[in-house]
mmCIF file of C-alpha atoms in Angstrom:
data_model
loop_
_atom_site.group_PDB
_atom_site.id
_atom_site.type_symbol
_atom_site.label_atom_id
_atom_site.label_comp_id
_atom_site.label_asym_id
_atom_site.label_seq_id
_atom_site.Cartn_x
_atom_site.Cartn_y
_atom_site.Cartn_z
ATOM 1 C CA UNK A 254 14.438 -30.440 1.797
ATOM 2 C CA UNK A 255 15.490 -27.217 3.447
ATOM 3 C CA UNK A 256 12.910 -26.311 6.108
ATOM 4 C CA UNK A 257 14.602 -22.897 6.489
ATOM 5 C CA UNK A 258 13.701 -21.850 2.962
ATOM 6 C CA UNK A 259 10.363 -19.942 2.719
ATOM 7 C CA UNK A 260 8.541 -19.806 -0.656
ATOM 8 C CA UNK A 261 6.176 -16.895 -1.313
ATOM 9 C CA UNK A 262 3.876 -16.662 -4.308
ATOM 10 C CA UNK A 263 3.022 -13.147 -5.487
ATOM 11 C CA UNK A 264 -0.321 -13.648 -7.150
ATOM 12 C CA UNK A 265 -3.353 -11.871 -8.595
ATOM 13 C CA UNK A 266 -5.227 -12.933 -11.725
ATOM 14 C CA UNK A 267 -5.540 -9.220 -12.711
ATOM 15 C CA UNK A 268 -2.580 -7.706 -14.557
ATOM 16 C CA UNK A 269 -0.994 -4.367 -13.933
ATOM 17 C CA UNK A 270 -1.196 -4.476 -10.103
ATOM 18 C CA UNK A 271 2.487 -4.606 -9.335
ATOM 19 C CA UNK A 272 3.232 -8.348 -9.030
ATOM 20 C CA UNK A 273 6.565 -8.127 -10.902
ATOM 21 C CA UNK A 274 7.566 -4.923 -9.199
ATOM 22 C CA UNK A 275 6.767 -6.412 -5.794
ATOM 23 C CA UNK A 276 8.574 -9.676 -6.535
ATOM 24 C CA UNK A 277 11.748 -7.932 -7.617
ATOM 25 C CA UNK A 278 11.908 -5.187 -5.063
ATOM 26 C CA UNK A 279 10.868 -7.333 -2.088
ATOM 27 C CA UNK A 280 13.470 -9.837 -3.107
ATOM 28 C CA UNK A 281 16.089 -7.036 -3.500
ATOM 29 C CA UNK A 282 15.336 -5.713 -0.013
ATOM 30 C CA UNK A 283 15.493 -9.259 1.543
ATOM 31 C CA UNK A 284 18.879 -9.652 -0.179
ATOM 32 C CA UNK A 285 20.088 -6.323 1.213
ATOM 33 C CA UNK A 286 19.494 -7.457 4.779
ATOM 34 C CA UNK A 287 21.617 -10.564 4.172
ATOM 35 C CA UNK A 288 19.098 -13.174 2.952
ATOM 36 C CA UNK A 289 19.800 -15.514 0.013
ATOM 37 C CA UNK A 290 16.970 -14.956 -2.458
ATOM 38 C CA UNK A 291 15.850 -16.743 -5.624
ATOM 39 C CA UNK A 292 13.194 -15.046 -7.747
ATOM 40 C CA UNK A 293 11.209 -17.288 -10.061
ATOM 41 C CA UNK A 294 9.667 -15.852 -13.223
ATOM 42 C CA UNK A 295 6.530 -17.911 -13.641
ATOM 43 C CA UNK A 296 4.926 -15.864 -16.395
ATOM 44 C CA UNK A 297 5.443 -16.608 -20.145
ATOM 45 C CA UNK A 298 5.631 -12.787 -20.786
ATOM 46 C CA UNK A 299 9.011 -12.897 -19.025
ATOM 47 C CA UNK A 300 8.577 -9.529 -17.295
ATOM 48 C CA UNK A 301 10.592 -10.410 -14.229
ATOM 49 C CA UNK A 302 13.383 -11.806 -16.578
ATOM 50 C CA UNK A 303 13.455 -8.436 -18.403
ATOM 51 C CA UNK A 304 13.506 -6.633 -15.130
ATOM 52 C CA UNK A 305 16.633 -8.580 -14.298
ATOM 53 C CA UNK A 306 18.298 -7.277 -17.526
ATOM 54 C CA UNK A 307 17.558 -10.060 -19.964
ATOM 55 C CA UNK A 308 15.522 -7.973 -22.447
ATOM 56 C CA UNK A 309 15.081 -10.749 -25.042
ATOM 57 C CA UNK A 310 13.881 -13.716 -22.889
ATOM 58 C CA UNK A 311 12.647 -15.709 -25.923
ATOM 59 C CA UNK A 312 16.321 -15.978 -27.036
ATOM 60 C CA UNK A 313 17.239 -17.854 -23.857
ATOM 61 C CA UNK A 314 18.254 -21.485 -24.461
ATOM 62 C CA UNK A 315 17.145 -22.624 -21.007
ATOM 63 C CA UNK A 316 14.493 -21.409 -18.635
ATOM 64 C CA UNK A 317 12.147 -22.652 -15.865
ATOM 65 C CA UNK A 318 10.062 -24.311 -18.568
ATOM 66 C CA UNK A 319 12.959 -26.529 -19.607
ATOM 67 C CA UNK A 320 13.694 -27.597 -16.105
ATOM 68 C CA UNK A 321 10.069 -28.457 -15.499
ATOM 69 C CA UNK A 322 9.898 -30.382 -18.789
ATOM 70 C CA UNK A 323 12.959 -32.385 -17.733
ATOM 71 C CA UNK A 324 11.316 -33.221 -14.410
ATOM 72 C CA UNK A 325 8.055 -34.249 -16.190
ATOM 73 C CA UNK A 326 10.070 -36.564 -18.456
ATOM 74 C CA UNK A 327 12.356 -38.119 -15.851
ATOM 75 C CA UNK A 328 10.788 -37.383 -12.422
ATOM 76 C CA UNK A 329 14.139 -35.783 -11.508
ATOM 77 C CA UNK A 330 16.507 -33.063 -12.659
ATOM 78 C CA UNK A 331 19.826 -34.405 -13.837
ATOM 79 C CA UNK A 332 21.200 -31.459 -15.728
ATOM 80 C CA UNK A 333 22.951 -28.467 -14.094
ATOM 81 C CA UNK A 334 20.718 -25.497 -13.354
ATOM 82 C CA UNK A 335 23.502 -23.074 -12.329
ATOM 83 C CA UNK A 336 24.012 -21.901 -15.944
ATOM 84 C CA UNK A 337 20.455 -20.725 -16.415
ATOM 85 C CA UNK A 338 20.268 -18.458 -13.321
ATOM 86 C CA UNK A 339 20.643 -14.690 -13.767
ATOM 87 C CA UNK A 340 22.774 -13.367 -10.940
ATOM 88 C CA UNK A 341 22.137 -9.830 -9.709
ATOM 89 C CA UNK A 342 23.712 -8.015 -6.748
ATOM 90 C CA UNK A 343 21.167 -9.077 -4.163
ATOM 91 C CA UNK A 344 18.996 -11.667 -5.944
ATOM 92 C CA UNK A 345 19.207 -14.625 -8.335
ATOM 93 C CA UNK A 346 16.548 -14.972 -10.997
ATOM 94 C CA UNK A 347 15.224 -18.134 -12.582
ATOM 95 C CA UNK A 348 14.056 -16.837 -15.950
ATOM 96 C CA UNK A 349 10.981 -17.571 -18.137
ATOM 97 C CA UNK A 350 9.949 -17.024 -21.724
ATOM 98 C CA UNK A 351 7.168 -17.931 -24.142
ATOM 99 C CA UNK A 352 8.013 -21.651 -23.786
ATOM 100 C CA UNK A 353 6.277 -21.539 -20.408
ATOM 101 C CA UNK A 354 2.921 -21.099 -22.232
ATOM 102 C CA UNK A 355 3.494 -24.314 -24.159
ATOM 103 C CA UNK A 356 4.431 -26.131 -20.950
ATOM 104 C CA UNK A 357 1.216 -25.035 -19.304
ATOM 105 C CA UNK A 358 -0.754 -26.693 -22.086
ATOM 106 C CA UNK A 359 1.273 -29.883 -21.745
ATOM 107 C CA UNK A 360 0.739 -29.949 -17.972
ATOM 108 C CA UNK A 361 -2.877 -31.028 -18.570
ATOM 109 C CA UNK A 362 -1.578 -34.455 -19.573
ATOM 110 C CA UNK A 363 0.706 -34.887 -16.586
ATOM 111 C CA UNK A 364 0.065 -36.923 -13.462
ATOM 112 C CA UNK A 365 0.167 -34.683 -10.291
ATOM 113 C CA UNK A 366 0.241 -31.699 -12.683
ATOM 114 C CA UNK A 367 -0.471 -29.294 -9.852
ATOM 115 C CA UNK A 368 2.773 -30.045 -8.007
ATOM 116 C CA UNK A 369 5.473 -30.053 -10.706
ATOM 117 C CA UNK A 370 6.852 -26.653 -9.695
ATOM 118 C CA UNK A 371 6.982 -27.724 -6.039
ATOM 119 C CA UNK A 372 8.994 -30.739 -6.967
ATOM 120 C CA UNK A 373 11.336 -28.656 -9.166
ATOM 121 C CA UNK A 374 11.931 -26.013 -6.502
ATOM 122 C CA UNK A 375 13.280 -28.697 -4.120
ATOM 123 C CA UNK A 376 16.369 -28.640 -6.274
ATOM 124 C CA UNK A 377 16.977 -24.972 -5.279
ATOM 125 C CA UNK A 378 15.882 -24.804 -1.659
ATOM 126 C CA UNK A 379 19.161 -25.826 -0.075
ATOM 127 C CA UNK A 380 20.820 -22.729 -1.549
ATOM 128 C CA UNK A 381 18.269 -20.088 -0.589
ATOM 129 C CA UNK A 382 16.459 -18.725 2.366
ATOM 130 C CA UNK A 383 13.622 -17.168 0.365
ATOM 131 C CA UNK A 384 12.046 -18.081 -3.008
ATOM 132 C CA UNK A 385 9.613 -15.574 -4.486
ATOM 133 C CA UNK A 386 7.352 -16.571 -7.369
ATOM 134 C CA UNK A 387 6.095 -13.969 -9.852
ATOM 135 C CA UNK A 388 2.847 -15.441 -11.120
ATOM 136 C CA UNK A 389 1.110 -14.950 -14.362
ATOM 137 C CA UNK A 390 -2.169 -12.867 -14.360
ATOM 138 C CA UNK A 391 -4.545 -15.862 -14.535
ATOM 139 C CA UNK A 392 -5.945 -18.665 -12.360
ATOM 140 C CA UNK A 393 -4.693 -21.462 -14.673
ATOM 141 C CA UNK A 394 -2.304 -24.295 -14.023
ATOM 142 C CA UNK A 395 0.778 -22.120 -13.648
ATOM 143 C CA UNK A 396 -0.584 -20.032 -10.730
ATOM 144 C CA UNK A 397 -2.016 -23.285 -9.206
ATOM 145 C CA UNK A 398 1.478 -24.761 -9.350
ATOM 146 C CA UNK A 399 2.848 -21.692 -7.641
ATOM 147 C CA UNK A 400 0.272 -21.881 -4.910
ATOM 148 C CA UNK A 401 1.005 -25.588 -4.436
ATOM 149 C CA UNK A 402 4.680 -24.784 -4.074
ATOM 150 C CA UNK A 403 4.307 -21.842 -1.696
ATOM 151 C CA UNK A 404 4.315 -21.453 2.066
ATOM 152 C CA UNK A 405 2.456 -18.203 1.782
ATOM 153 C CA UNK A 406 0.889 -15.719 -0.627
ATOM 154 C CA UNK A 407 1.157 -11.985 -1.119
ATOM 155 C CA UNK A 408 -1.739 -10.477 -3.137
ATOM 156 C CA UNK A 409 -0.838 -7.097 -4.634
ATOM 157 C CA UNK A 410 -3.947 -4.982 -5.254
ATOM 158 C CA UNK A 411 -3.773 -1.638 -7.087
ATOM 159 C CA UNK A 412 -5.655 1.078 -5.163
ATOM 160 C CA UNK A 413 -7.754 1.756 -8.249
ATOM 161 C CA UNK A 414 -11.306 1.322 -9.437
ATOM 162 C CA UNK A 415 -12.417 -2.363 -9.774
ATOM 163 C CA UNK A 416 -9.521 -3.367 -7.444
ATOM 164 C CA UNK A 417 -11.879 -5.601 -5.486
ATOM 165 C CA UNK A 418 -13.368 -7.233 -8.560
ATOM 166 C CA UNK A 419 -12.124 -10.833 -8.812
ATOM 167 C CA UNK A 420 -10.647 -10.931 -5.326
ATOM 168 C CA UNK A 421 -13.303 -13.409 -4.043
ATOM 169 C CA UNK A 422 -12.480 -15.793 -6.879
ATOM 170 C CA UNK A 423 -8.765 -15.597 -6.119
ATOM 171 C CA UNK A 424 -9.362 -16.214 -2.425
ATOM 172 C CA UNK A 425 -11.545 -19.137 -3.168
ATOM 173 C CA UNK A 426 -8.812 -20.556 -5.304
ATOM 174 C CA UNK A 427 -6.234 -20.160 -2.527
ATOM 175 C CA UNK A 428 -8.643 -21.846 -0.099
ATOM 176 C CA UNK A 429 -9.151 -24.694 -2.520
ATOM 177 C CA UNK A 430 -5.414 -25.276 -2.970
ATOM 178 C CA UNK A 431 -4.929 -25.162 0.808
ATOM 179 C CA UNK A 432 -7.719 -27.686 1.317
ATOM 180 C CA UNK A 433 -6.817 -30.175 -1.479
ATOM 181 C CA UNK A 434 -3.094 -29.873 -2.191
ATOM 182 C CA UNK A 435 -1.094 -27.618 0.131
ATOM 183 C CA UNK A 436 -2.286 -27.582 3.725
ATOM 184 C CA UNK A 437 0.553 -25.349 4.912
ATOM 185 C CA UNK A 438 -0.426 -22.486 2.519
ATOM 186 C CA UNK A 439 -1.362 -19.261 4.219
ATOM 187 C CA UNK A 440 -1.993 -15.665 3.071
ATOM 188 C CA UNK A 441 0.722 -13.371 4.044
ATOM 189 C CA UNK A 442 -1.599 -10.436 3.245
ATOM 190 C CA UNK A 443 -3.126 -8.080 0.701
ATOM 191 C CA UNK A 444 -0.632 -5.475 -0.367
ATOM 192 C CA UNK A 445 -2.030 -2.160 -1.600
ATOM 193 C CA UNK A 446 0.077 -0.826 -4.511
ATOM 194 C CA UNK A 447 0.037 2.358 -6.577
ATOM 195 C CA UNK A 448 -1.155 4.054 -3.366
ATOM 196 C CA UNK A 449 -1.837 7.750 -3.257
ATOM 197 C CA UNK A 450 -4.015 8.759 -0.269
ATOM 198 C CA UNK A 451 -4.572 12.265 -1.743
ATOM 199 C CA UNK A 452 -6.911 10.669 -4.290
ATOM 200 C CA UNK A 453 -10.389 9.954 -3.137
ATOM 201 C CA UNK A 454 -10.551 6.795 -5.301
ATOM 202 C CA UNK A 455 -7.534 5.453 -3.388
ATOM 203 C CA UNK A 456 -9.135 6.074 -0.019
ATOM 204 C CA UNK A 457 -12.381 4.462 -1.290
ATOM 205 C CA UNK A 458 -10.553 1.404 -2.618
ATOM 206 C CA UNK A 459 -8.614 0.973 0.655
ATOM 207 C CA UNK A 460 -11.872 1.214 2.598
ATOM 208 C CA UNK A 461 -13.524 -1.266 0.241
ATOM 209 C CA UNK A 462 -10.655 -3.816 0.553
ATOM 210 C CA UNK A 463 -10.540 -3.562 4.301
ATOM 211 C CA UNK A 464 -14.347 -3.698 4.594
ATOM 212 C CA UNK A 465 -14.715 -6.809 2.348
ATOM 213 C CA UNK A 466 -11.591 -8.712 3.276
ATOM 214 C CA UNK A 467 -10.050 -7.169 6.360
ATOM 215 C CA UNK A 468 -11.582 -9.604 8.809
ATOM 216 C CA UNK A 469 -10.838 -12.766 6.723
ATOM 217 C CA UNK A 470 -7.531 -11.668 5.225
ATOM 218 C CA UNK A 471 -4.769 -9.474 6.583
ATOM 219 C CA UNK A 472 -4.416 -6.164 4.786
ATOM 220 C CA UNK A 473 -0.803 -5.284 5.209
ATOM 221 C CA UNK A 474 0.060 -2.066 7.036
ATOM 222 C CA UNK A 475 2.734 -1.383 4.365
ATOM 223 C CA UNK A 476 1.408 0.509 1.332
ATOM 224 C CA UNK A 477 3.373 0.888 -1.924
ATOM 225 C CA UNK A 478 3.200 4.490 -3.086
ATOM 226 C CA UNK A 479 2.371 5.561 -6.601
ATOM 227 C CA UNK A 480 5.315 6.915 -8.633
ATOM 228 C CA UNK A 481 5.431 7.607 -12.377
ATOM 229 C CA UNK A 482 9.261 7.454 -12.131
ATOM 230 C CA UNK A 483 8.993 3.728 -11.264
ATOM 231 C CA UNK A 484 8.200 3.109 -14.895
ATOM 232 C CA UNK A 485 11.928 3.738 -15.628
ATOM 233 C CA UNK A 486 12.989 0.806 -13.506
ATOM 234 C CA UNK A 487 11.979 -1.858 -16.059
ATOM 235 C CA UNK A 488 13.713 -0.453 -19.183
ATOM 236 C CA UNK A 489 16.807 0.309 -16.981
ATOM 237 C CA UNK A 490 16.690 -3.152 -15.245
ATOM 238 C CA UNK A 491 16.971 -1.409 -11.863
ATOM 239 C CA UNK A 492 15.395 -2.056 -8.464
ATOM 240 C CA UNK A 493 13.554 0.823 -6.864
ATOM 241 C CA UNK A 494 16.510 1.420 -4.552
ATOM 242 C CA UNK A 495 18.978 1.608 -7.446
ATOM 243 C CA UNK A 496 16.713 3.985 -9.365
ATOM 244 C CA UNK A 497 16.237 6.182 -6.248
ATOM 245 C CA UNK A 498 20.031 6.422 -5.915
ATOM 246 C CA UNK A 499 20.048 7.943 -9.445
ATOM 247 C CA UNK A 500 16.906 10.116 -9.045
ATOM 248 C CA UNK A 501 17.840 11.416 -5.584
ATOM 249 C CA UNK A 502 15.237 14.212 -5.715
ATOM 250 C CA UNK A 503 12.242 11.816 -5.996
ATOM 251 C CA UNK A 504 10.369 11.542 -2.725
ATOM 252 C CA UNK A 505 7.805 9.042 -4.191
ATOM 253 C CA UNK A 506 10.658 6.726 -5.177
ATOM 254 C CA UNK A 507 12.126 7.033 -1.698
ATOM 255 C CA UNK A 508 8.672 6.120 -0.344
ATOM 256 C CA UNK A 509 8.613 3.008 -2.498
ATOM 257 C CA UNK A 510 12.083 1.930 -1.382
ATOM 258 C CA UNK A 511 11.207 2.433 2.316
ATOM 259 C CA UNK A 512 7.901 0.529 1.836
ATOM 260 C CA UNK A 513 9.531 -2.557 0.345
ATOM 261 C CA UNK A 514 12.282 -2.352 2.985
ATOM 262 C CA UNK A 515 9.571 -2.328 5.679
ATOM 263 C CA UNK A 516 7.739 -5.275 4.062
ATOM 264 C CA UNK A 517 11.009 -7.296 3.955
ATOM 265 C CA UNK A 518 11.640 -6.512 7.619
ATOM 266 C CA UNK A 519 8.087 -7.483 8.513
ATOM 267 C CA UNK A 520 8.354 -10.870 6.759
ATOM 268 C CA UNK A 521 11.655 -11.735 8.339
ATOM 269 C CA UNK A 522 10.304 -10.756 11.796
ATOM 270 C CA UNK A 523 7.372 -13.168 11.325
ATOM 271 C CA UNK A 524 9.794 -15.958 10.599
ATOM 272 C CA UNK A 525 11.829 -15.193 13.736
ATOM 273 C CA UNK A 526 8.823 -15.066 16.101
#
C-alpha cells in the first residue's frame, strides 16, 4: 500500500453539477504541478472516458468493470492493467462503460461488496500520488464503493435553484460510510460550480449552502465560474486550460482555469501541512 497516494471521490447524487468537469480539470491541474494522477471513471455513462477522448466507451474491450469482476472472481488481479489506461498529457484515465451498470447489480451478491473498488485501487496506488474518482449521480453501491475507497470527498454543488435539495441525504451517507466502513474518510469541502455572482439566484444559493452546511462542512473558498464555452471541452476532449489556450479571449474560461489551479494548490498544501 502506498500511504503517499491520496484518493478523492467527487460525489453528488444529483446530475449536472460538474462532477466530471471537476474530476478532469482538478486532475489536470494537479498533473501540471508535477503530481502523478489517475482519474477513475466510475459512472456507466462513461462521461469521463469520453472527456479523455474515447468517444465510444461501449466499444472498449476492458474497463474498470472488467478489473473489478476479475477481483470478485479471484480476490486478486492477475492480468495486466496497463493496456486499459488512457494516457493524456497530465493525467491517466481508468475508463468505464455500460458494463459498470451490470457489475453494480452483481455486487449485491458479493461478500464485502462495499469495498471491492478499494481493493482494486490498491493495484494502482504505488504508481500515483492522487486518484480522483468520478462518481455516478446516485447513492447506490457504486458511489458507496467510491466512498469506501476514498480518503476524502469533494461535493460539487451547482449554484442553482434546488442546489441544497438532497444534500442532507448525501452527507448522512458519507457519515454512515465513515462510521461503518471507512473511518479515515473526511469531507474536503463543498465546491460551488457554475458560479455567477451577478445572478441573485447564485448569491441566494451560496448563502443557503453556507447557512445550512457551513458550520458542519467546509464550503471551499474556491468557486468555479459559469462559462457556456466550457460546453466545448467535452466534444473536443480538452481540459479547461487547453480550451482557454484556444479561446484566448474568454475571461470566464480563464476564471475556470485559475479556479481549478487554486483548488489543486489548496489540496496539495493541505497534504504538506
